[in-house]
Amino acid sequence: MELIFYTKAGCHLCEDLQQKLKQVKGIDFELEMRDITTRKDWFTAYQYEIPVLIKQTNTGEELLPRLSPKATVEDLTLMLKKFFPSNI
Protein backbone atom coordinates (compact mmCIF):
# COMPACT_ATOMS: atom_id res chain seq x y z
CA MET A 1 0.00 0.00 0.00
CA GLU A 2 1.18 3.49 -0.71
CA LEU A 3 0.46 6.62 1.30
CA ILE A 4 1.22 10.07 -0.03
CA PHE A 5 2.07 12.61 2.64
CA TYR A 6 1.83 16.29 1.69
CA THR A 7 4.02 18.42 3.93
CA LYS A 8 6.46 21.33 3.99
CA ALA A 9 9.48 22.38 5.99
CA GLY A 10 8.69 24.01 9.31
CA CYS A 11 5.25 22.41 9.64
CA HIS A 12 5.17 21.15 13.23
CA LEU A 13 1.90 19.27 12.71
CA CYS A 14 3.51 17.50 9.74
CA GLU A 15 6.58 16.57 11.78
CA ASP A 16 4.37 15.17 14.54
CA LEU A 17 2.30 13.08 12.12
CA GLN A 18 5.44 11.80 10.40
CA GLN A 19 6.83 10.60 13.74
CA LYS A 20 3.55 8.84 14.50
CA LEU A 21 3.56 7.17 11.07
CA LYS A 22 7.03 5.77 11.84
CA GLN A 23 5.60 4.15 14.98
CA VAL A 24 2.63 2.44 13.30
CA LYS A 25 2.91 -1.33 13.60
CA GLY A 26 1.02 -4.11 11.83
CA ILE A 27 0.35 -2.18 8.63
CA ASP A 28 2.69 -2.45 5.66
CA PHE A 29 2.87 0.81 3.71
CA GLU A 30 5.25 2.89 1.66
CA LEU A 31 5.27 6.59 2.46
CA GLU A 32 5.86 9.05 -0.37
CA MET A 33 6.71 12.48 0.97
CA ARG A 34 5.64 15.44 -1.17
CA ASP A 35 6.80 18.94 -0.28
CA ILE A 36 4.01 21.29 -1.32
CA THR A 37 6.47 24.12 -1.94
CA THR A 38 7.99 22.25 -4.90
CA ARG A 39 4.88 22.43 -7.09
CA LYS A 40 2.39 25.25 -7.47
CA ASP A 41 -0.61 22.90 -7.85
CA TRP A 42 0.25 21.10 -4.59
CA PHE A 43 0.78 24.40 -2.79
CA THR A 44 -2.52 25.81 -4.02
CA ALA A 45 -4.41 22.65 -3.07
CA TYR A 46 -2.88 22.02 0.35
CA GLN A 47 -1.32 25.22 1.72
CA TYR A 48 -4.01 25.52 4.42
CA GLU A 49 -4.59 21.80 4.88
CA ILE A 50 -1.22 20.15 5.62
CA PRO A 51 -0.50 17.62 6.88
CA VAL A 52 -2.48 15.66 4.29
CA LEU A 53 -2.51 11.88 3.84
CA ILE A 54 -3.68 10.35 0.57
CA LYS A 55 -4.19 6.68 -0.22
CA GLN A 56 -2.86 5.76 -3.67
CA THR A 57 -5.20 3.32 -5.41
CA ASN A 58 -5.33 1.67 -8.82
CA THR A 59 -8.00 4.18 -9.83
CA GLY A 60 -6.43 7.31 -8.38
CA GLU A 61 -5.99 9.01 -5.05
CA GLU A 62 -8.27 8.99 -2.00
CA LEU A 63 -8.00 11.69 0.66
CA LEU A 64 -7.86 10.21 4.16
CA PRO A 65 -9.58 11.90 7.10
CA ARG A 66 -7.55 14.44 9.01
CA LEU A 67 -6.78 13.34 12.53
CA SER A 68 -6.60 15.65 15.50
CA PRO A 69 -3.06 16.72 16.40
CA LYS A 70 -3.79 15.09 19.77
CA ALA A 71 -4.46 11.72 18.12
CA THR A 72 -2.24 8.92 19.35
CA VAL A 73 -0.28 6.38 17.33
CA GLU A 74 -3.06 3.93 18.20
CA ASP A 75 -5.69 6.32 16.79
CA LEU A 76 -3.67 6.66 13.59
CA THR A 77 -3.25 2.89 13.32
CA LEU A 78 -7.01 2.31 13.73
CA MET A 79 -7.80 4.90 11.06
CA LEU A 80 -5.31 3.36 8.62
CA LYS A 81 -6.71 -0.13 9.22
CA LYS A 82 -10.17 1.14 8.19
CA PHE A 83 -8.78 2.23 4.83
CA PHE A 84 -6.45 -0.73 4.34
CA PRO A 85 -8.40 -3.75 5.65
CA SER A 86 -6.16 -6.21 3.80
CA ASN A 87 -3.34 -5.18 6.15
CA ILE A 88 -5.20 -6.26 9.29
PDB file of N, CA and C in Angstrom:
ATOM      1  N   MET A   1       0.838  -1.164   0.000  1.00  0.00           N
ATOM      2  CA  MET A   1       0.000   0.000   0.000  1.00  0.00           C
ATOM      3  C   MET A   1       0.887   1.232   0.000  1.00  0.00           C
ATOM      4  N   GLU A   2       0.411   2.259  -0.661  1.00  0.00           N
ATOM      5  CA  GLU A   2       1.176   3.493  -0.709  1.00  0.00           C
ATOM      6  C   GLU A   2       0.365   4.639  -0.132  1.00  0.00           C
ATOM      7  N   LEU A   3       1.022   5.395   0.751  1.00  0.00           N
ATOM      8  CA  LEU A   3       0.458   6.619   1.295  1.00  0.00           C
ATOM      9  C   LEU A   3       1.267   7.786   0.760  1.00  0.00           C
ATOM     10  N   ILE A   4       0.575   8.830   0.383  1.00  0.00           N
ATOM     11  CA  ILE A   4       1.221  10.067  -0.033  1.00  0.00           C
ATOM     12  C   ILE A   4       1.017  11.060   1.101  1.00  0.00           C
ATOM     13  N   PHE A   5       2.098  11.695   1.508  1.00  0.00           N
ATOM     14  CA  PHE A   5       2.073  12.614   2.644  1.00  0.00           C
ATOM     15  C   PHE A   5       2.494  13.990   2.146  1.00  0.00           C
ATOM     16  N   TYR A   6       1.536  14.921   2.089  1.00  0.00           N
ATOM     17  CA  TYR A   6       1.832  16.292   1.685  1.00  0.00           C
ATOM     18  C   TYR A   6       2.265  17.069   2.919  1.00  0.00           C
ATOM     19  N   THR A   7       3.391  17.759   2.799  1.00  0.00           N
ATOM     20  CA  THR A   7       4.021  18.419   3.930  1.00  0.00           C
ATOM     21  C   THR A   7       4.815  19.624   3.442  1.00  0.00           C
ATOM     22  N   LYS A   8       5.474  20.302   4.344  1.00  0.00           N
ATOM     23  CA  LYS A   8       6.458  21.330   3.992  1.00  0.00           C
ATOM     24  C   LYS A   8       7.365  21.551   5.193  1.00  0.00           C
ATOM     25  N   ALA A   9       8.521  22.099   4.930  1.00  0.00           N
ATOM     26  CA  ALA A   9       9.483  22.377   5.991  1.00  0.00           C
ATOM     27  C   ALA A   9       8.882  23.357   6.995  1.00  0.00           C
ATOM     28  N   GLY A  10       9.159  23.117   8.268  1.00  0.00           N
ATOM     29  CA  GLY A  10       8.687  24.013   9.312  1.00  0.00           C
ATOM     30  C   GLY A  10       7.267  23.762   9.770  1.00  0.00           C
ATOM     31  N   CYS A  11       6.622  22.747   9.240  1.00  0.00           N
ATOM     32  CA  CYS A  11       5.251  22.410   9.642  1.00  0.00           C
ATOM     33  C   CYS A  11       5.324  21.452  10.831  1.00  0.00           C
ATOM     34  N   HIS A  12       5.055  21.966  12.016  1.00  0.00           N
ATOM     35  CA  HIS A  12       5.167  21.147  13.226  1.00  0.00           C
ATOM     36  C   HIS A  12       4.113  20.049  13.274  1.00  0.00           C
ATOM     37  N   LEU A  13       2.923  20.313  12.761  1.00  0.00           N
ATOM     38  CA  LEU A  13       1.896  19.267  12.706  1.00  0.00           C
ATOM     39  C   LEU A  13       2.339  18.139  11.778  1.00  0.00           C
ATOM     40  N   CYS A  14       3.006  18.507  10.691  1.00  0.00           N
ATOM     41  CA  CYS A  14       3.513  17.504   9.743  1.00  0.00           C
ATOM     42  C   CYS A  14       4.596  16.649  10.393  1.00  0.00           C
ATOM     43  N   GLU A  15       5.503  17.296  11.105  1.00  0.00           N
ATOM     44  CA  GLU A  15       6.577  16.568  11.785  1.00  0.00           C
ATOM     45  C   GLU A  15       6.007  15.591  12.805  1.00  0.00           C
ATOM     46  N   ASP A  16       4.999  16.025  13.536  1.00  0.00           N
ATOM     47  CA  ASP A  16       4.370  15.166  14.542  1.00  0.00           C
ATOM     48  C   ASP A  16       3.707  13.953  13.886  1.00  0.00           C
ATOM     49  N   LEU A  17       2.959  14.183  12.808  1.00  0.00           N
ATOM     50  CA  LEU A  17       2.303  13.075  12.118  1.00  0.00           C
ATOM     51  C   LEU A  17       3.333  12.124  11.512  1.00  0.00           C
ATOM     52  N   GLN A  18       4.406  12.658  10.976  1.00  0.00           N
ATOM     53  CA  GLN A  18       5.443  11.803  10.396  1.00  0.00           C
ATOM     54  C   GLN A  18       6.053  10.893  11.467  1.00  0.00           C
ATOM     55  N   GLN A  19       6.290  11.425  12.651  1.00  0.00           N
ATOM     56  CA  GLN A  19       6.829  10.604  13.744  1.00  0.00           C
ATOM     57  C   GLN A  19       5.846   9.505  14.138  1.00  0.00           C
ATOM     58  N   LYS A  20       4.564   9.843  14.172  1.00  0.00           N
ATOM     59  CA  LYS A  20       3.547   8.836  14.501  1.00  0.00           C
ATOM     60  C   LYS A  20       3.477   7.756  13.425  1.00  0.00           C
ATOM     61  N   LEU A  21       3.584   8.147  12.162  1.00  0.00           N
ATOM     62  CA  LEU A  21       3.562   7.167  11.070  1.00  0.00           C
ATOM     63  C   LEU A  21       4.716   6.177  11.196  1.00  0.00           C
ATOM     64  N   LYS A  22       5.870   6.655  11.656  1.00  0.00           N
ATOM     65  CA  LYS A  22       7.029   5.775  11.840  1.00  0.00           C
ATOM     66  C   LYS A  22       6.787   4.738  12.933  1.00  0.00           C
ATOM     67  N   GLN A  23       5.863   5.038  13.855  1.00  0.00           N
ATOM     68  CA  GLN A  23       5.598   4.147  14.982  1.00  0.00           C
ATOM     69  C   GLN A  23       4.450   3.172  14.731  1.00  0.00           C
ATOM     70  N   VAL A  24       3.747   3.334  13.612  1.00  0.00           N
ATOM     71  CA  VAL A  24       2.625   2.442  13.298  1.00  0.00           C
ATOM     72  C   VAL A  24       3.149   1.030  13.075  1.00  0.00           C
ATOM     73  N   LYS A  25       2.511   0.075  13.725  1.00  0.00           N
ATOM     74  CA  LYS A  25       2.907  -1.333  13.600  1.00  0.00           C
ATOM     75  C   LYS A  25       1.735  -2.136  13.043  1.00  0.00           C
ATOM     76  N   GLY A  26       2.051  -3.210  12.323  1.00  0.00           N
ATOM     77  CA  GLY A  26       1.018  -4.112  11.829  1.00  0.00           C
ATOM     78  C   GLY A  26       0.381  -3.703  10.515  1.00  0.00           C
ATOM     79  N   ILE A  27       0.856  -2.623   9.930  1.00  0.00           N
ATOM     80  CA  ILE A  27       0.352  -2.179   8.628  1.00  0.00           C
ATOM     81  C   ILE A  27       1.563  -1.925   7.735  1.00  0.00           C
ATOM     82  N   ASP A  28       1.580  -2.587   6.598  1.00  0.00           N
ATOM     83  CA  ASP A  28       2.688  -2.446   5.662  1.00  0.00           C
ATOM     84  C   ASP A  28       2.343  -1.353   4.658  1.00  0.00           C
ATOM     85  N   PHE A  29       3.111  -0.265   4.669  1.00  0.00           N
ATOM     86  CA  PHE A  29       2.865   0.806   3.707  1.00  0.00           C
ATOM     87  C   PHE A  29       4.170   1.489   3.327  1.00  0.00           C
ATOM     88  N   GLU A  30       4.159   2.043   2.128  1.00  0.00           N
ATOM     89  CA  GLU A  30       5.252   2.893   1.661  1.00  0.00           C
ATOM     90  C   GLU A  30       4.766   4.323   1.776  1.00  0.00           C
ATOM     91  N   LEU A  31       5.625   5.193   2.266  1.00  0.00           N
ATOM     92  CA  LEU A  31       5.266   6.586   2.457  1.00  0.00           C
ATOM     93  C   LEU A  31       6.019   7.443   1.448  1.00  0.00           C
ATOM     94  N   GLU A  32       5.266   8.112   0.590  1.00  0.00           N
ATOM     95  CA  GLU A  32       5.860   9.046  -0.372  1.00  0.00           C
ATOM     96  C   GLU A  32       5.667  10.452   0.164  1.00  0.00           C
ATOM     97  N   MET A  33       6.765  11.120   0.448  1.00  0.00           N
ATOM     98  CA  MET A  33       6.713  12.483   0.966  1.00  0.00           C
ATOM     99  C   MET A  33       6.673  13.466  -0.205  1.00  0.00           C
ATOM    100  N   ARG A  34       5.743  14.412  -0.137  1.00  0.00           N
ATOM    101  CA  ARG A  34       5.642  15.442  -1.173  1.00  0.00           C
ATOM    102  C   ARG A  34       5.653  16.812  -0.504  1.00  0.00           C
ATOM    103  N   ASP A  35       6.668  17.587  -0.807  1.00  0.00           N
ATOM    104  CA  ASP A  35       6.802  18.942  -0.283  1.00  0.00           C
ATOM    105  C   ASP A  35       5.952  19.866  -1.149  1.00  0.00           C
ATOM    106  N   ILE A  36       4.940  20.476  -0.543  1.00  0.00           N
ATOM    107  CA  ILE A  36       4.005  21.295  -1.323  1.00  0.00           C
ATOM    108  C   ILE A  36       4.654  22.536  -1.919  1.00  0.00           C
ATOM    109  N   THR A  37       5.820  22.916  -1.401  1.00  0.00           N
ATOM    110  CA  THR A  37       6.471  24.115  -1.939  1.00  0.00           C
ATOM    111  C   THR A  37       7.214  23.842  -3.244  1.00  0.00           C
ATOM    112  N   THR A  38       7.257  22.576  -3.663  1.00  0.00           N
ATOM    113  CA  THR A  38       7.985  22.245  -4.895  1.00  0.00           C
ATOM    114  C   THR A  38       7.112  22.283  -6.143  1.00  0.00           C
ATOM    115  N   ARG A  39       5.797  22.358  -5.940  1.00  0.00           N
ATOM    116  CA  ARG A  39       4.884  22.428  -7.094  1.00  0.00           C
ATOM    117  C   ARG A  39       3.731  23.368  -6.766  1.00  0.00           C
ATOM    118  N   LYS A  40       3.439  24.261  -7.688  1.00  0.00           N
ATOM    119  CA  LYS A  40       2.388  25.253  -7.465  1.00  0.00           C
ATOM    120  C   LYS A  40       1.022  24.601  -7.249  1.00  0.00           C
ATOM    121  N   ASP A  41       0.699  23.533  -8.004  1.00  0.00           N
ATOM    122  CA  ASP A  41      -0.609  22.897  -7.852  1.00  0.00           C
ATOM    123  C   ASP A  41      -0.759  22.260  -6.466  1.00  0.00           C
ATOM    124  N   TRP A  42       0.310  21.665  -5.944  1.00  0.00           N
ATOM    125  CA  TRP A  42       0.247  21.095  -4.593  1.00  0.00           C
ATOM    126  C   TRP A  42       0.086  22.210  -3.561  1.00  0.00           C
ATOM    127  N   PHE A  43       0.845  23.289  -3.746  1.00  0.00           N
ATOM    128  CA  PHE A  43       0.782  24.395  -2.792  1.00  0.00           C
ATOM    129  C   PHE A  43      -0.617  25.002  -2.761  1.00  0.00           C
ATOM    130  N   THR A  44      -1.175  25.236  -3.936  1.00  0.00           N
ATOM    131  CA  THR A  44      -2.519  25.805  -4.021  1.00  0.00           C
ATOM    132  C   THR A  44      -3.550  24.894  -3.366  1.00  0.00           C
ATOM    133  N   ALA A  45      -3.428  23.608  -3.598  1.00  0.00           N
ATOM    134  CA  ALA A  45      -4.405  22.650  -3.071  1.00  0.00           C
ATOM    135  C   ALA A  45      -4.290  22.447  -1.565  1.00  0.00           C
ATOM    136  N   TYR A  46      -3.079  22.476  -1.024  1.00  0.00           N
ATOM    137  CA  TYR A  46      -2.879  22.017   0.353  1.00  0.00           C
ATOM    138  C   TYR A  46      -2.244  23.028   1.304  1.00  0.00           C
ATOM    139  N   GLN A  47      -2.032  24.271   0.874  1.00  0.00           N
ATOM    140  CA  GLN A  47      -1.321  25.222   1.723  1.00  0.00           C
ATOM    141  C   GLN A  47      -1.989  25.447   3.078  1.00  0.00           C
ATOM    142  N   TYR A  48      -3.301  25.322   3.152  1.00  0.00           N
ATOM    143  CA  TYR A  48      -4.012  25.524   4.422  1.00  0.00           C
ATOM    144  C   TYR A  48      -4.461  24.213   5.047  1.00  0.00           C
ATOM    145  N   GLU A  49      -4.086  23.101   4.452  1.00  0.00           N
ATOM    146  CA  GLU A  49      -4.590  21.796   4.883  1.00  0.00           C
ATOM    147  C   GLU A  49      -3.532  20.871   5.474  1.00  0.00           C
ATOM    148  N   ILE A  50      -2.250  21.104   5.204  1.00  0.00           N
ATOM    149  CA  ILE A  50      -1.222  20.148   5.619  1.00  0.00           C
ATOM    150  C   ILE A  50      -1.214  19.990   7.135  1.00  0.00           C
ATOM    151  N   PRO A  51      -0.908  18.809   7.601  1.00  0.00           N
ATOM    152  CA  PRO A  51      -0.495  17.619   6.878  1.00  0.00           C
ATOM    153  C   PRO A  51      -1.683  16.911   6.220  1.00  0.00           C
ATOM    154  N   VAL A  52      -1.445  16.361   5.042  1.00  0.00           N
ATOM    155  CA  VAL A  52      -2.480  15.660   4.289  1.00  0.00           C
ATOM    156  C   VAL A  52      -1.969  14.264   3.942  1.00  0.00           C
ATOM    157  N   LEU A  53      -2.817  13.267   4.209  1.00  0.00           N
ATOM    158  CA  LEU A  53      -2.512  11.883   3.837  1.00  0.00           C
ATOM    159  C   LEU A  53      -3.463  11.448   2.737  1.00  0.00           C
ATOM    160  N   ILE A  54      -2.917  10.830   1.713  1.00  0.00           N
ATOM    161  CA  ILE A  54      -3.680  10.352   0.566  1.00  0.00           C
ATOM    162  C   ILE A  54      -3.350   8.879   0.357  1.00  0.00           C
ATOM    163  N   LYS A  55      -4.370   8.095   0.122  1.00  0.00           N
ATOM    164  CA  LYS A  55      -4.187   6.680  -0.221  1.00  0.00           C
ATOM    165  C   LYS A  55      -4.103   6.578  -1.736  1.00  0.00           C
ATOM    166  N   GLN A  56      -3.024   5.990  -2.228  1.00  0.00           N
ATOM    167  CA  GLN A  56      -2.858   5.758  -3.666  1.00  0.00           C
ATOM    168  C   GLN A  56      -3.559   4.454  -4.018  1.00  0.00           C
ATOM    169  N   THR A  57      -4.476   4.511  -4.982  1.00  0.00           N
ATOM    170  CA  THR A  57      -5.201   3.318  -5.411  1.00  0.00           C
ATOM    171  C   THR A  57      -4.964   3.082  -6.897  1.00  0.00           C
ATOM    172  N   ASN A  58      -5.454   1.967  -7.384  1.00  0.00           N
ATOM    173  CA  ASN A  58      -5.333   1.672  -8.816  1.00  0.00           C
ATOM    174  C   ASN A  58      -6.111   2.666  -9.663  1.00  0.00           C
ATOM    175  N   THR A  59      -7.143   3.257  -9.085  1.00  0.00           N
ATOM    176  CA  THR A  59      -7.999   4.176  -9.832  1.00  0.00           C
ATOM    177  C   THR A  59      -7.705   5.644  -9.548  1.00  0.00           C
ATOM    178  N   GLY A  60      -6.754   5.926  -8.682  1.00  0.00           N
ATOM    179  CA  GLY A  60      -6.435   7.311  -8.377  1.00  0.00           C
ATOM    180  C   GLY A  60      -6.025   7.499  -6.936  1.00  0.00           C
ATOM    181  N   GLU A  61      -6.368   8.658  -6.404  1.00  0.00           N
ATOM    182  CA  GLU A  61      -5.990   9.005  -5.047  1.00  0.00           C
ATOM    183  C   GLU A  61      -7.231   9.241  -4.202  1.00  0.00           C
ATOM    184  N   GLU A  62      -7.158   8.824  -2.932  1.00  0.00           N
ATOM    185  CA  GLU A  62      -8.270   8.988  -1.998  1.00  0.00           C
ATOM    186  C   GLU A  62      -7.768   9.736  -0.764  1.00  0.00           C
ATOM    187  N   LEU A  63      -8.360  10.890  -0.499  1.00  0.00           N
ATOM    188  CA  LEU A  63      -8.005  11.694   0.664  1.00  0.00           C
ATOM    189  C   LEU A  63      -8.442  10.984   1.937  1.00  0.00           C
ATOM    190  N   LEU A  64      -7.522  10.827   2.883  1.00  0.00           N
ATOM    191  CA  LEU A  64      -7.859  10.211   4.161  1.00  0.00           C
ATOM    192  C   LEU A  64      -8.295  11.287   5.146  1.00  0.00           C
ATOM    193  N   PRO A  65      -9.119  10.912   6.128  1.00  0.00           N
ATOM    194  CA  PRO A  65      -9.582  11.903   7.103  1.00  0.00           C
ATOM    195  C   PRO A  65      -8.413  12.507   7.877  1.00  0.00           C
ATOM    196  N   ARG A  66      -8.568  13.760   8.210  1.00  0.00           N
ATOM    197  CA  ARG A  66      -7.546  14.445   9.007  1.00  0.00           C
ATOM    198  C   ARG A  66      -7.759  14.105  10.472  1.00  0.00           C
ATOM    199  N   LEU A  67      -6.711  13.651  11.108  1.00  0.00           N
ATOM    200  CA  LEU A  67      -6.780  13.337  12.530  1.00  0.00           C
ATOM    201  C   LEU A  67      -6.444  14.570  13.356  1.00  0.00           C
ATOM    202  N   SER A  68      -6.944  14.597  14.562  1.00  0.00           N
ATOM    203  CA  SER A  68      -6.600  15.652  15.500  1.00  0.00           C
ATOM    204  C   SER A  68      -5.107  15.594  15.795  1.00  0.00           C
ATOM    205  N   PRO A  69      -4.464  16.743  16.001  1.00  0.00           N
ATOM    206  CA  PRO A  69      -3.056  16.722  16.401  1.00  0.00           C
ATOM    207  C   PRO A  69      -2.836  15.965  17.713  1.00  0.00           C
ATOM    208  N   LYS A  70      -3.886  15.820  18.501  1.00  0.00           N
ATOM    209  CA  LYS A  70      -3.790  15.090  19.767  1.00  0.00           C
ATOM    210  C   LYS A  70      -3.973  13.587  19.590  1.00  0.00           C
ATOM    211  N   ALA A  71      -4.262  13.147  18.379  1.00  0.00           N
ATOM    212  CA  ALA A  71      -4.459  11.716  18.118  1.00  0.00           C
ATOM    213  C   ALA A  71      -3.182  10.952  18.451  1.00  0.00           C
ATOM    214  N   THR A  72      -3.371   9.765  18.980  1.00  0.00           N
ATOM    215  CA  THR A  72      -2.240   8.918  19.348  1.00  0.00           C
ATOM    216  C   THR A  72      -1.825   8.042  18.165  1.00  0.00           C
ATOM    217  N   VAL A  73      -0.716   7.349  18.336  1.00  0.00           N
ATOM    218  CA  VAL A  73      -0.278   6.381  17.329  1.00  0.00           C
ATOM    219  C   VAL A  73      -1.356   5.318  17.155  1.00  0.00           C
ATOM    220  N   GLU A  74      -1.988   4.930  18.258  1.00  0.00           N
ATOM    221  CA  GLU A  74      -3.058   3.929  18.198  1.00  0.00           C
ATOM    222  C   GLU A  74      -4.245   4.445  17.389  1.00  0.00           C
ATOM    223  N   ASP A  75      -4.600   5.716  17.572  1.00  0.00           N
ATOM    224  CA  ASP A  75      -5.687   6.320  16.788  1.00  0.00           C
ATOM    225  C   ASP A  75      -5.347   6.297  15.298  1.00  0.00           C
ATOM    226  N   LEU A  76      -4.126   6.651  14.977  1.00  0.00           N
ATOM    227  CA  LEU A  76      -3.673   6.656  13.588  1.00  0.00           C
ATOM    228  C   LEU A  76      -3.708   5.247  13.006  1.00  0.00           C
ATOM    229  N   THR A  77      -3.248   4.279  13.779  1.00  0.00           N
ATOM    230  CA  THR A  77      -3.251   2.888  13.324  1.00  0.00           C
ATOM    231  C   THR A  77      -4.667   2.412  13.034  1.00  0.00           C
ATOM    232  N   LEU A  78      -5.606   2.708  13.930  1.00  0.00           N
ATOM    233  CA  LEU A  78      -7.005   2.309  13.729  1.00  0.00           C
ATOM    234  C   LEU A  78      -7.586   2.948  12.472  1.00  0.00           C
ATOM    235  N   MET A  79      -7.293   4.220  12.249  1.00  0.00           N
ATOM    236  CA  MET A  79      -7.795   4.901  11.055  1.00  0.00           C
ATOM    237  C   MET A  79      -7.223   4.255   9.799  1.00  0.00           C
ATOM    238  N   LEU A  80      -5.931   3.970   9.794  1.00  0.00           N
ATOM    239  CA  LEU A  80      -5.307   3.357   8.616  1.00  0.00           C
ATOM    240  C   LEU A  80      -5.873   1.971   8.348  1.00  0.00           C
ATOM    241  N   LYS A  81      -6.150   1.211   9.392  1.00  0.00           N
ATOM    242  CA  LYS A  81      -6.714  -0.131   9.217  1.00  0.00           C
ATOM    243  C   LYS A  81      -8.098  -0.081   8.575  1.00  0.00           C
ATOM    244  N   LYS A  82      -8.849   0.986   8.816  1.00  0.00           N
ATOM    245  CA  LYS A  82     -10.168   1.136   8.187  1.00  0.00           C
ATOM    246  C   LYS A  82     -10.037   1.306   6.673  1.00  0.00           C
ATOM    247  N   PHE A  83      -8.970   1.954   6.251  1.00  0.00           N
ATOM    248  CA  PHE A  83      -8.782   2.229   4.829  1.00  0.00           C
ATOM    249  C   PHE A  83      -7.945   1.175   4.122  1.00  0.00           C
ATOM    250  N   PHE A  84      -7.290   0.327   4.903  1.00  0.00           N
ATOM    251  CA  PHE A  84      -6.454  -0.734   4.343  1.00  0.00           C
ATOM    252  C   PHE A  84      -6.759  -2.046   5.048  1.00  0.00           C
ATOM    253  N   PRO A  85      -7.994  -2.544   4.904  1.00  0.00           N
ATOM    254  CA  PRO A  85      -8.396  -3.746   5.648  1.00  0.00           C
ATOM    255  C   PRO A  85      -7.573  -4.980   5.312  1.00  0.00           C
ATOM    256  N   SER A  86      -6.963  -5.030   4.154  1.00  0.00           N
ATOM    257  CA  SER A  86      -6.160  -6.207   3.799  1.00  0.00           C
ATOM    258  C   SER A  86      -4.880  -6.289   4.623  1.00  0.00           C
ATOM    259  N   ASN A  87      -4.541  -5.210   5.319  1.00  0.00           N
ATOM    260  CA  ASN A  87      -3.342  -5.182   6.149  1.00  0.00           C
ATOM    261  C   ASN A  87      -3.616  -5.601   7.585  1.00  0.00           C
ATOM    262  N   ILE A  88      -4.856  -5.916   7.907  1.00  0.00           N
ATOM    263  CA  ILE A  88      -5.196  -6.255   9.294  1.00  0.00           C
ATOM    264  C   ILE A  88      -4.753  -7.668   9.594  1.00  0.00           C
TER     265      ILE A  88
END
